[in-house]
Amino acid sequence: MSAAETRQKLIETGAYLFHRQGYNNTGLSQILTESRIPKGSFYFHFANKKQFALATIDYFNQQFSQLVNETLNNKELTPQLRFTHFHQAVLLQYKKMNYQAGCPIGNLTQEMASLDPAFQDKVSSSFGKIEEHFADLIADIEQTHQLNHSTNNLQLAQFIVNSWEGAVLRMKAEQNSYPLQNWYQHIYNLLF
Amino acid sequence: MSAAETRQKLIETGAYLFHRQGYNNTGLSQILTESRIPKGSFYFHFANKKQFALATIDYFNQQFSQLVNETLNNKELTPQLRFTHFHQAVLLQYKKMNYQAGCPIGNLTQEMASLDPAFQDKVSSSFGKIEEHFADLIADIEQTHQLNHSTNNLQLAQFIVNSWEGAVLRMKAEQNSYPLQNWYQHIYNLLF
């Protein structure tokens, strides 16, 4: 395995475990055992567990960008379909995890944002990126009809992203898709 | 200190620490040190840390009920003021904690709901209770004007509660009041 492959294997294993168990619940030893990578290789790539976790946030963002590019940003579709495909793609991901795993960025926010500024910066900028994609969608919708909101597009986009995070959180409490379906219905009504 | 006072002191200390540090980040030894209660007294009242944490959820619900009764449920006020006072009271609580502590029920959902069914049941029923208060408010609003939503009152109430949870989560990522202000503005626009 090349150094790059080793790093990637560590990141994927860590992302999987942090997502399902949380940051504090996941020890470095479990990451090493499940990835079958020796401790020395870990420390060749990462100074410590925290630096490693920050790198998994980049990985989560990258994975999510791919989903967003195929759905929300797919300008070959109508805005309605871009929004609907985004919702359906997300739902499918969560279904695969029995609606138990939540949003990895949201999880890390709850667990770490107030305890460590490096996490806070990183999750804040992750949210900002998702917001821009929704602001783009809103701008495209407004080419055809006026939306009923008293704020600017970025503020509405933030409301949509935050309410989505809340729906994903509630999904974890209920362990079913209803909160996300309910979010979709209300936001669809607001946008179209 | 009576047995009831000892129990209450433990609960208040545990609630304070869980809220700010999370469940896994807070050890029993810290709870005992900060409450100055001996371990034997702890085990007289609680079988283990988990049973204790479930009791702190009851305490959080009780505290929150008081805030809700004084604001959202205060039928001497107009629905607009009930909603606005609720928002302002919540904002004040979070300001005291520098917008860093998040919703204690939301925090425990992220951290524990998928790992332990007892937590999942408890947080799910906590959300259900808040929702009923919002459904009441919506019913009162609809006595004067029709709302523009295609769902029933409880579904709209769930959307409001979930979007609020998301705003509180985002508040932790940003460490300022903006996400809650933005939530207030959009939900106000939806309701009035």
PDB file of N, CA and C in Angstrom, chain B residues 36-125:
ATOM      1  N   ARG B  36     -19.478  17.910  45.235  1.00  0.00           N
ATOM      2  CA  ARG B  36     -19.004  17.552  46.595  1.00  0.00           C
ATOM      3  C   ARG B  36     -19.926  16.535  47.276  1.00  0.00           C
ATOM      4  N   ILE B  37     -20.330  15.553  46.478  1.00  0.00           N
ATOM      5  CA  ILE B  37     -21.189  14.489  47.006  1.00  0.00           C
ATOM      6  C   ILE B  37     -20.398  13.182  46.908  1.00  0.00           C
ATOM      7  N   PRO B  38     -20.368  12.391  47.968  1.00  0.00           N
ATOM      8  CA  PRO B  38     -19.582  11.144  47.904  1.00  0.00           C
ATOM      9  C   PRO B  38     -20.216  10.095  46.988  1.00  0.00           C
ATOM     10  N   LYS B  39     -19.360   9.248  46.462  1.00  0.00           N
ATOM     11  CA  LYS B  39     -19.784   8.233  45.501  1.00  0.00           C
ATOM     12  C   LYS B  39     -20.933   7.364  46.032  1.00  0.00           C
ATOM     13  N   GLY B  40     -20.857   7.026  47.315  1.00  0.00           N
ATOM     14  CA  GLY B  40     -21.894   6.173  47.918  1.00  0.00           C
ATOM     15  C   GLY B  40     -23.283   6.804  47.801  1.00  0.00           C
ATOM     16  N   SER B  41     -23.349   8.134  47.975  1.00  0.00           N
ATOM     17  CA  SER B  41     -24.642   8.826  47.861  1.00  0.00           C
ATOM     18  C   SER B  41     -25.146   8.778  46.425  1.00  0.00           C
ATOM     19  N   PHE B  42     -24.197   8.920  45.487  1.00  0.00           N
ATOM     20  CA  PHE B  42     -24.589   8.833  44.073  1.00  0.00           C
ATOM     21  C   PHE B  42     -25.277   7.487  43.814  1.00  0.00           C
ATOM     22  N   TYR B  43     -24.628   6.400  44.253  1.00  0.00           N
ATOM     23  CA  TYR B  43     -25.184   5.073  43.966  1.00  0.00           C
ATOM     24  C   TYR B  43     -26.407   4.736  44.816  1.00  0.00           C
ATOM     25  N   PHE B  44     -26.648   5.500  45.857  1.00  0.00           N
ATOM     26  CA  PHE B  44     -27.910   5.364  46.590  1.00  0.00           C
ATOM     27  C   PHE B  44     -29.066   5.828  45.693  1.00  0.00           C
ATOM     28  N   HIS B  45     -28.805   6.878  44.877  1.00  0.00           N
ATOM     29  CA  HIS B  45     -29.874   7.462  44.050  1.00  0.00           C
ATOM     30  C   HIS B  45     -29.939   6.905  42.632  1.00  0.00           C
ATOM     31  N   PHE B  46     -28.780   6.538  42.080  1.00  0.00           N
ATOM     32  CA  PHE B  46     -28.750   6.137  40.664  1.00  0.00           C
ATOM     33  C   PHE B  46     -27.950   4.850  40.485  1.00  0.00           C
ATOM     34  N   ALA B  47     -28.486   3.951  39.629  1.00  0.00           N
ATOM     35  CA  ALA B  47     -27.795   2.673  39.402  1.00  0.00           C
ATOM     36  C   ALA B  47     -26.462   2.875  38.699  1.00  0.00           C
ATOM     37  N   ASN B  48     -26.417   3.848  37.801  1.00  0.00           N
ATOM     38  CA  ASN B  48     -25.187   4.080  37.030  1.00  0.00           C
ATOM     39  C   ASN B  48     -25.261   5.439  36.320  1.00  0.00           C
ATOM     40  N   LYS B  49     -24.201   5.760  35.580  1.00  0.00           N
ATOM     41  CA  LYS B  49     -24.131   7.073  34.921  1.00  0.00           C
ATOM     42  C   LYS B  49     -25.265   7.244  33.910  1.00  0.00           C
ATOM     43  N   LYS B  50     -25.598   6.151  33.235  1.00  0.00           N
ATOM     44  CA  LYS B  50     -26.653   6.242  32.226  1.00  0.00           C
ATOM     45  C   LYS B  50     -28.006   6.589  32.863  1.00  0.00           C
ATOM     46  N   GLN B  51     -28.380   5.880  33.940  1.00  0.00           N
ATOM     47  CA  GLN B  51     -29.644   6.186  34.624  1.00  0.00           C
ATOM     48  C   GLN B  51     -29.643   7.630  35.125  1.00  0.00           C
ATOM     49  N   PHE B  52     -28.488   8.056  35.591  1.00  0.00           N
ATOM     50  CA  PHE B  52     -28.338   9.436  36.050  1.00  0.00           C
ATOM     51  C   PHE B  52     -28.574  10.417  34.896  1.00  0.00           C
ATOM     52  N   ALA B  53     -27.961  10.128  33.730  1.00  0.00           N
ATOM     53  CA  ALA B  53     -28.114  11.024  32.572  1.00  0.00           C
ATOM     54  C   ALA B  53     -29.578  11.088  32.133  1.00  0.00           C
ATOM     55  N   LEU B  54     -30.274   9.955  32.193  1.00  0.00           N
ATOM     56  CA  LEU B  54     -31.700   9.957  31.822  1.00  0.00           C
ATOM     57  C   LEU B  54     -32.485  10.857  32.786  1.00  0.00           C
ATOM     58  N   ALA B  55     -32.093  10.854  34.057  1.00  0.00           N
ATOM     59  CA  ALA B  55     -32.761  11.740  35.027  1.00  0.00           C
ATOM     60  C   ALA B  55     -32.450  13.208  34.744  1.00  0.00           C
ATOM     61  N   THR B  56     -31.256  13.504  34.217  1.00  0.00           N
ATOM     62  CA  THR B  56     -30.963  14.904  33.871  1.00  0.00           C
ATOM     63  C   THR B  56     -31.830  15.356  32.696  1.00  0.00           C
ATOM     64  N   ILE B  57     -32.224  14.436  31.821  1.00  0.00           N
ATOM     65  CA  ILE B  57     -33.121  14.812  30.714  1.00  0.00           C
ATOM     66  C   ILE B  57     -34.470  15.276  31.294  1.00  0.00           C
ATOM     67  N   ASP B  58     -34.963  14.566  32.311  1.00  0.00           N
ATOM     68  CA  ASP B  58     -36.201  15.019  32.970  1.00  0.00           C
ATOM     69  C   ASP B  58     -36.017  16.427  33.532  1.00  0.00           C
ATOM     70  N   TYR B  59     -34.867  16.675  34.107  1.00  0.00           N
ATOM     71  CA  TYR B  59     -34.580  18.000  34.672  1.00  0.00           C
ATOM     72  C   TYR B  59     -34.552  19.067  33.565  1.00  0.00           C
ATOM     73  N   PHE B  60     -33.883  18.772  32.449  1.00  0.00           N
ATOM     74  CA  PHE B  60     -33.861  19.718  31.327  1.00  0.00           C
ATOM     75  C   PHE B  60     -35.288  20.003  30.847  1.00  0.00           C
ATOM     76  N   ASN B  61     -36.092  18.955  30.727  1.00  0.00           N
ATOM     77  CA  ASN B  61     -37.474  19.127  30.258  1.00  0.00           C
ATOM     78  C   ASN B  61     -38.276  20.016  31.200  1.00  0.00           C
ATOM     79  N   GLN B  62     -38.037  19.814  32.477  1.00  0.00           N
ATOM     80  CA  GLN B  62     -38.742  20.578  33.508  1.00  0.00           C
ATOM     81  C   GLN B  62     -38.353  22.056  33.435  1.00  0.00           C
ATOM     82  N   GLN B  63     -37.067  22.331  33.280  1.00  0.00           N
ATOM     83  CA  GLN B  63     -36.584  23.711  33.157  1.00  0.00           C
ATOM     84  C   GLN B  63     -37.166  24.374  31.912  1.00  0.00           C
ATOM     85  N   PHE B  64     -37.184  23.606  30.844  1.00  0.00           N
ATOM     86  CA  PHE B  64     -37.648  24.145  29.568  1.00  0.00           C
ATOM     87  C   PHE B  64     -39.157  24.382  29.623  1.00  0.00           C
ATOM     88  N   SER B  65     -39.880  23.485  30.302  1.00  0.00           N
ATOM     89  CA  SER B  65     -41.333  23.651  30.453  1.00  0.00           C
ATOM     90  C   SER B  65     -41.654  24.974  31.127  1.00  0.00           C
ATOM     91  N   GLN B  66     -40.836  25.326  32.094  1.00  0.00           N
ATOM     92  CA  GLN B  66     -41.069  26.587  32.805  1.00  0.00           C
ATOM     93  C   GLN B  66     -40.927  27.770  31.840  1.00  0.00           C
ATOM     94  N   LEU B  67     -39.870  27.764  31.042  1.00  0.00           N
ATOM     95  CA  LEU B  67     -39.670  28.827  30.052  1.00  0.00           C
ATOM     96  C   LEU B  67     -40.840  28.855  29.061  1.00  0.00           C
ATOM     97  N   VAL B  68     -41.258  27.681  28.614  1.00  0.00           N
ATOM     98  CA  VAL B  68     -42.360  27.592  27.642  1.00  0.00           C
ATOM     99  C   VAL B  68     -43.666  28.102  28.259  1.00  0.00           C
ATOM    100  N   ASN B  69     -43.915  27.741  29.520  1.00  0.00           N
ATOM    101  CA  ASN B  69     -45.164  28.189  30.160  1.00  0.00           C
ATOM    102  C   ASN B  69     -45.221  29.704  30.322  1.00  0.00           C
ATOM    103  N   GLU B  70     -44.075  30.305  30.545  1.00  0.00           N
ATOM    104  CA  GLU B  70     -44.039  31.759  30.738  1.00  0.00           C
ATOM    105  C   GLU B  70     -44.104  32.523  29.421  1.00  0.00           C
ATOM    106  N   THR B  71     -43.873  31.844  28.310  1.00  0.00           N
ATOM    107  CA  THR B  71     -43.769  32.557  27.025  1.00  0.00           C
ATOM    108  C   THR B  71     -44.765  31.971  26.005  1.00  0.00           C
ATOM    109  N   LEU B  72     -44.382  30.874  25.385  1.00  0.00           N
ATOM    110  CA  LEU B  72     -45.184  30.268  24.319  1.00  0.00           C
ATOM    111  C   LEU B  72     -46.611  29.935  24.762  1.00  0.00           C
ATOM    112  N   ASN B  73     -46.778  29.496  26.001  1.00  0.00           N
ATOM    113  CA  ASN B  73     -48.105  29.098  26.503  1.00  0.00           C
ATOM    114  C   ASN B  73     -48.835  30.196  27.245  1.00  0.00           C
ATOM    115  N   ASN B  74     -48.284  31.389  27.280  1.00  0.00           N
ATOM    116  CA  ASN B  74     -48.913  32.468  28.053  1.00  0.00           C
ATOM    117  C   ASN B  74     -50.084  33.072  27.279  1.00  0.00           C
ATOM    118  N   LYS B  75     -51.274  32.564  27.578  1.00  0.00           N
ATOM    119  CA  LYS B  75     -52.445  32.926  26.768  1.00  0.00           C
ATOM    120  C   LYS B  75     -52.939  34.351  27.025  1.00  0.00           C
ATOM    121  N   GLU B  76     -52.292  35.031  27.944  1.00  0.00           N
ATOM    122  CA  GLU B  76     -52.646  36.449  28.123  1.00  0.00           C
ATOM    123  C   GLU B  76     -52.018  37.322  27.034  1.00  0.00           C
ATOM    124  N   LEU B  77     -51.062  36.752  26.324  1.00  0.00           N
ATOM    125  CA  LEU B  77     -50.397  37.500  25.243  1.00  0.00           C
ATOM    126  C   LEU B  77     -50.985  37.106  23.882  1.00  0.00           C
ATOM    127  N   THR B  78     -50.761  37.949  22.879  1.00  0.00           N
ATOM    128  CA  THR B  78     -51.133  37.577  21.507  1.00  0.00           C
ATOM    129  C   THR B  78     -50.204  36.461  21.027  1.00  0.00           C
ATOM    130  N   PRO B  79     -50.629  35.680  20.043  1.00  0.00           N
ATOM    131  CA  PRO B  79     -49.729  34.654  19.485  1.00  0.00           C
ATOM    132  C   PRO B  79     -48.376  35.231  19.036  1.00  0.00           C
ATOM    133  N   GLN B  80     -48.388  36.418  18.418  1.00  0.00           N
ATOM    134  CA  GLN B  80     -47.125  37.048  17.996  1.00  0.00           C
ATOM    135  C   GLN B  80     -46.179  37.221  19.186  1.00  0.00           C
ATOM    136  N   LEU B  81     -46.749  37.756  20.290  1.00  0.00           N
ATOM    137  CA  LEU B  81     -45.905  38.001  21.466  1.00  0.00           C
ATOM    138  C   LEU B  81     -45.485  36.691  22.133  1.00  0.00           C
ATOM    139  N   ARG B  82     -46.370  35.710  22.136  1.00  0.00           N
ATOM    140  CA  ARG B  82     -45.993  34.409  22.718  1.00  0.00           C
ATOM    141  C   ARG B  82     -44.771  33.849  21.987  1.00  0.00           C
ATOM    142  N   PHE B  83     -44.830  33.913  20.668  1.00  0.00           N
ATOM    143  CA  PHE B  83     -43.714  33.399  19.868  1.00  0.00           C
ATOM    144  C   PHE B  83     -42.445  34.244  20.090  1.00  0.00           C
ATOM    145  N   THR B  84     -42.622  35.555  20.073  1.00  0.00           N
ATOM    146  CA  THR B  84     -41.470  36.461  20.214  1.00  0.00           C
ATOM    147  C   THR B  84     -40.842  36.344  21.607  1.00  0.00           C
ATOM    148  N   HIS B  85     -41.673  36.255  22.634  1.00  0.00           N
ATOM    149  CA  HIS B  85     -41.114  36.124  23.985  1.00  0.00           C
ATOM    150  C   HIS B  85     -40.381  34.788  24.155  1.00  0.00           C
ATOM    151  N   PHE B  86     -40.921  33.750  23.556  1.00  0.00           N
ATOM    152  CA  PHE B  86     -40.233  32.457  23.596  1.00  0.00           C
ATOM    153  C   PHE B  86     -38.828  32.604  22.999  1.00  0.00           C
ATOM    154  N   HIS B  87     -38.791  33.183  21.809  1.00  0.00           N
ATOM    155  CA  HIS B  87     -37.509  33.373  21.118  1.00  0.00           C
ATOM    156  C   HIS B  87     -36.528  34.186  21.968  1.00  0.00           C
ATOM    157  N   GLN B  88     -37.031  35.271  22.548  1.00  0.00           N
ATOM    158  CA  GLN B  88     -36.138  36.141  23.322  1.00  0.00           C
ATOM    159  C   GLN B  88     -35.637  35.456  24.596  1.00  0.00           C
ATOM    160  N   ALA B  89     -36.524  34.691  25.229  1.00  0.00           N
ATOM    161  CA  ALA B  89     -36.118  34.000  26.467  1.00  0.00           C
ATOM    162  C   ALA B  89     -35.042  32.955  26.174  1.00  0.00           C
ATOM    163  N   VAL B  90     -35.212  32.241  25.070  1.00  0.00           N
ATOM    164  CA  VAL B  90     -34.225  31.234  24.676  1.00  0.00           C
ATOM    165  C   VAL B  90     -32.890  31.900  24.359  1.00  0.00           C
ATOM    166  N   LEU B  91     -32.980  32.993  23.612  1.00  0.00           N
ATOM    167  CA  LEU B  91     -31.774  33.729  23.219  1.00  0.00           C
ATOM    168  C   LEU B  91     -30.989  34.177  24.444  1.00  0.00           C
ATOM    169  N   LEU B  92     -31.694  34.647  25.446  1.00  0.00           N
ATOM    170  CA  LEU B  92     -31.058  35.113  26.672  1.00  0.00           C
ATOM    171  C   LEU B  92     -30.314  33.969  27.374  1.00  0.00           C
ATOM    172  N   GLN B  93     -30.955  32.804  27.424  1.00  0.00           N
ATOM    173  CA  GLN B  93     -30.304  31.631  28.024  1.00  0.00           C
ATOM    174  C   GLN B  93     -29.001  31.302  27.300  1.00  0.00           C
ATOM    175  N   TYR B  94     -29.075  31.304  25.975  1.00  0.00           N
ATOM    176  CA  TYR B  94     -27.885  30.929  25.209  1.00  0.00           C
ATOM    177  C   TYR B  94     -26.803  31.999  25.288  1.00  0.00           C
ATOM    178  N   LYS B  95     -27.240  33.253  25.361  1.00  0.00           N
ATOM    179  CA  LYS B  95     -26.262  34.338  25.483  1.00  0.00           C
ATOM    180  C   LYS B  95     -25.430  34.150  26.754  1.00  0.00           C
ATOM    181  N   LYS B  96     -26.101  33.760  27.839  1.00  0.00           N
ATOM    182  CA  LYS B  96     -25.399  33.538  29.126  1.00  0.00           C
ATOM    183  C   LYS B  96     -24.314  32.482  28.985  1.00  0.00           C
ATOM    184  N   MET B  97     -24.486  31.577  28.030  1.00  0.00           N
ATOM    185  CA  MET B  97     -23.477  30.530  27.827  1.00  0.00           C
ATOM    186  C   MET B  97     -22.631  30.826  26.582  1.00  0.00           C
ATOM    187  N   ASN B  98     -22.580  32.122  26.212  1.00  0.00           N
ATOM    188  CA  ASN B  98     -21.773  32.563  25.054  1.00  0.00           C
ATOM    189  C   ASN B  98     -22.091  31.809  23.763  1.00  0.00           C
ATOM    190  N   TYR B  99     -23.331  31.384  23.635  1.00  0.00           N
ATOM    191  CA  TYR B  99     -23.784  30.676  22.425  1.00  0.00           C
ATOM    192  C   TYR B  99     -22.954  29.427  22.149  1.00  0.00           C
ATOM    193  N   GLN B 100     -22.448  28.826  23.208  1.00  0.00           N
ATOM    194  CA  GLN B 100     -21.572  27.672  23.004  1.00  0.00           C
ATOM    195  C   GLN B 100     -22.189  26.345  23.416  1.00  0.00           C
ATOM    196  N   ALA B 101     -23.292  26.395  24.177  1.00  0.00           N
ATOM    197  CA  ALA B 101     -23.710  25.141  24.817  1.00  0.00           C
ATOM    198  C   ALA B 101     -24.763  24.345  24.048  1.00  0.00           C
ATOM    199  N   GLY B 102     -25.446  24.927  23.106  1.00  0.00           N
ATOM    200  CA  GLY B 102     -26.435  24.175  22.326  1.00  0.00           C
ATOM    201  C   GLY B 102     -27.628  23.729  23.142  1.00  0.00           C
ATOM    202  N   CYS B 103     -28.487  22.933  22.521  1.00  0.00           N
ATOM    203  CA  CYS B 103     -29.667  22.399  23.200  1.00  0.00           C
ATOM    204  C   CYS B 103     -29.252  21.109  23.893  1.00  0.00           C
ATOM    205  N   PRO B 104     -29.490  20.985  25.204  1.00  0.00           N
ATOM    206  CA  PRO B 104     -29.029  19.779  25.898  1.00  0.00           C
ATOM    207  C   PRO B 104     -29.656  18.503  25.345  1.00  0.00           C
ATOM    208  N   ILE B 105     -30.914  18.601  24.920  1.00  0.00           N
ATOM    209  CA  ILE B 105     -31.576  17.407  24.358  1.00  0.00           C
ATOM    210  C   ILE B 105     -30.990  17.094  22.974  1.00  0.00           C
ATOM    211  N   GLY B 106     -30.772  18.133  22.192  1.00  0.00           N
ATOM    212  CA  GLY B 106     -30.141  17.941  20.881  1.00  0.00           C
ATOM    213  C   GLY B 106     -28.750  17.345  21.013  1.00  0.00           C
ATOM    214  N   ASN B 107     -27.983  17.850  21.971  1.00  0.00           N
ATOM    215  CA  ASN B 107     -26.629  17.314  22.194  1.00  0.00           C
ATOM    216  C   ASN B 107     -26.682  15.813  22.502  1.00  0.00           C
ATOM    217  N   LEU B 108     -27.584  15.452  23.417  1.00  0.00           N
ATOM    218  CA  LEU B 108     -27.667  14.032  23.802  1.00  0.00           C
ATOM    219  C   LEU B 108     -28.187  13.174  22.651  1.00  0.00           C
ATOM    220  N   THR B 109     -29.037  13.761  21.804  1.00  0.00           N
ATOM    221  CA  THR B 109     -29.508  13.030  20.621  1.00  0.00           C
ATOM    222  C   THR B 109     -28.333  12.688  19.722  1.00  0.00           C
ATOM    223  N   GLN B 110     -27.520  13.720  19.408  1.00  0.00           N
ATOM    224  CA  GLN B 110     -26.365  13.493  18.535  1.00  0.00           C
ATOM    225  C   GLN B 110     -25.439  12.443  19.127  1.00  0.00           C
ATOM    226  N   GLU B 111     -25.226  12.569  20.420  1.00  0.00           N
ATOM    227  CA  GLU B 111     -24.199  11.734  21.040  1.00  0.00           C
ATOM    228  C   GLU B 111     -24.698  10.306  21.318  1.00  0.00           C
ATOM    229  N   MET B 112     -25.955  10.165  21.750  1.00  0.00           N
ATOM    230  CA  MET B 112     -26.368   8.896  22.336  1.00  0.00           C
ATOM    231  C   MET B 112     -27.556   8.192  21.676  1.00  0.00           C
ATOM    232  N   ALA B 113     -28.367   8.912  20.886  1.00  0.00           N
ATOM    233  CA  ALA B 113     -29.625   8.302  20.413  1.00  0.00           C
ATOM    234  C   ALA B 113     -29.405   7.018  19.630  1.00  0.00           C
ATOM    235  N   SER B 114     -28.358   6.993  18.791  1.00  0.00           N
ATOM    236  CA  SER B 114     -28.194   5.804  17.954  1.00  0.00           C
ATOM    237  C   SER B 114     -27.458   4.701  18.704  1.00  0.00           C
ATOM    238  N   LEU B 115     -26.896   5.031  19.855  1.00  0.00           N
ATOM    239  CA  LEU B 115     -26.108   4.044  20.588  1.00  0.00           C
ATOM    240  C   LEU B 115     -26.907   3.367  21.693  1.00  0.00           C
ATOM    241  N   ASP B 116     -28.006   3.986  22.126  1.00  0.00           N
ATOM    242  CA  ASP B 116     -28.724   3.451  23.279  1.00  0.00           C
ATOM    243  C   ASP B 116     -30.223   3.746  23.177  1.00  0.00           C
ATOM    244  N   PRO B 117     -31.064   2.695  23.112  1.00  0.00           N
ATOM    245  CA  PRO B 117     -32.510   2.897  22.935  1.00  0.00           C
ATOM    246  C   PRO B 117     -33.157   3.698  24.074  1.00  0.00           C
ATOM    247  N   ALA B 118     -32.613   3.610  25.288  1.00  0.00           N
ATOM    248  CA  ALA B 118     -33.210   4.355  26.408  1.00  0.00           C
ATOM    249  C   ALA B 118     -33.067   5.858  26.164  1.00  0.00           C
ATOM    250  N   PHE B 119     -31.907   6.287  25.648  1.00  0.00           N
ATOM    251  CA  PHE B 119     -31.725   7.696  25.301  1.00  0.00           C
ATOM    252  C   PHE B 119     -32.644   8.066  24.141  1.00  0.00           C
ATOM    253  N   GLN B 120     -32.723   7.182  23.165  1.00  0.00           N
ATOM    254  CA  GLN B 120     -33.533   7.484  21.980  1.00  0.00           C
ATOM    255  C   GLN B 120     -34.988   7.740  22.365  1.00  0.00           C
ATOM    256  N   ASP B 121     -35.573   6.845  23.176  1.00  0.00           N
ATOM    257  CA  ASP B 121     -36.955   7.018  23.645  1.00  0.00           C
ATOM    258  C   ASP B 121     -37.143   8.352  24.348  1.00  0.00           C
ATOM    259  N   LYS B 122     -36.213   8.639  25.215  1.00  0.00           N
ATOM    260  CA  LYS B 122     -36.325   9.819  26.076  1.00  0.00           C
ATOM    261  C   LYS B 122     -36.227  11.113  25.270  1.00  0.00           C
ATOM    262  N   VAL B 123     -35.270  11.202  24.354  1.00  0.00           N
ATOM    263  CA  VAL B 123     -35.143  12.438  23.579  1.00  0.00           C
ATOM    264  C   VAL B 123     -36.301  12.565  22.594  1.00  0.00           C
ATOM    265  N   SER B 124     -36.743  11.440  22.041  1.00  0.00           N
ATOM    266  CA  SER B 124     -37.873  11.493  21.110  1.00  0.00           C
ATOM    267  C   SER B 124     -39.115  12.037  21.819  1.00  0.00           C
ATOM    268  N   SER B 125     -39.367  11.581  23.045  1.00  0.00           N
ATOM    269  CA  SER B 125     -40.566  12.070  23.732  1.00  0.00           C
ATOM    270  C   SER B 125     -40.392  13.528  24.176  1.00  0.00           C
TER     271      SER B 125
END
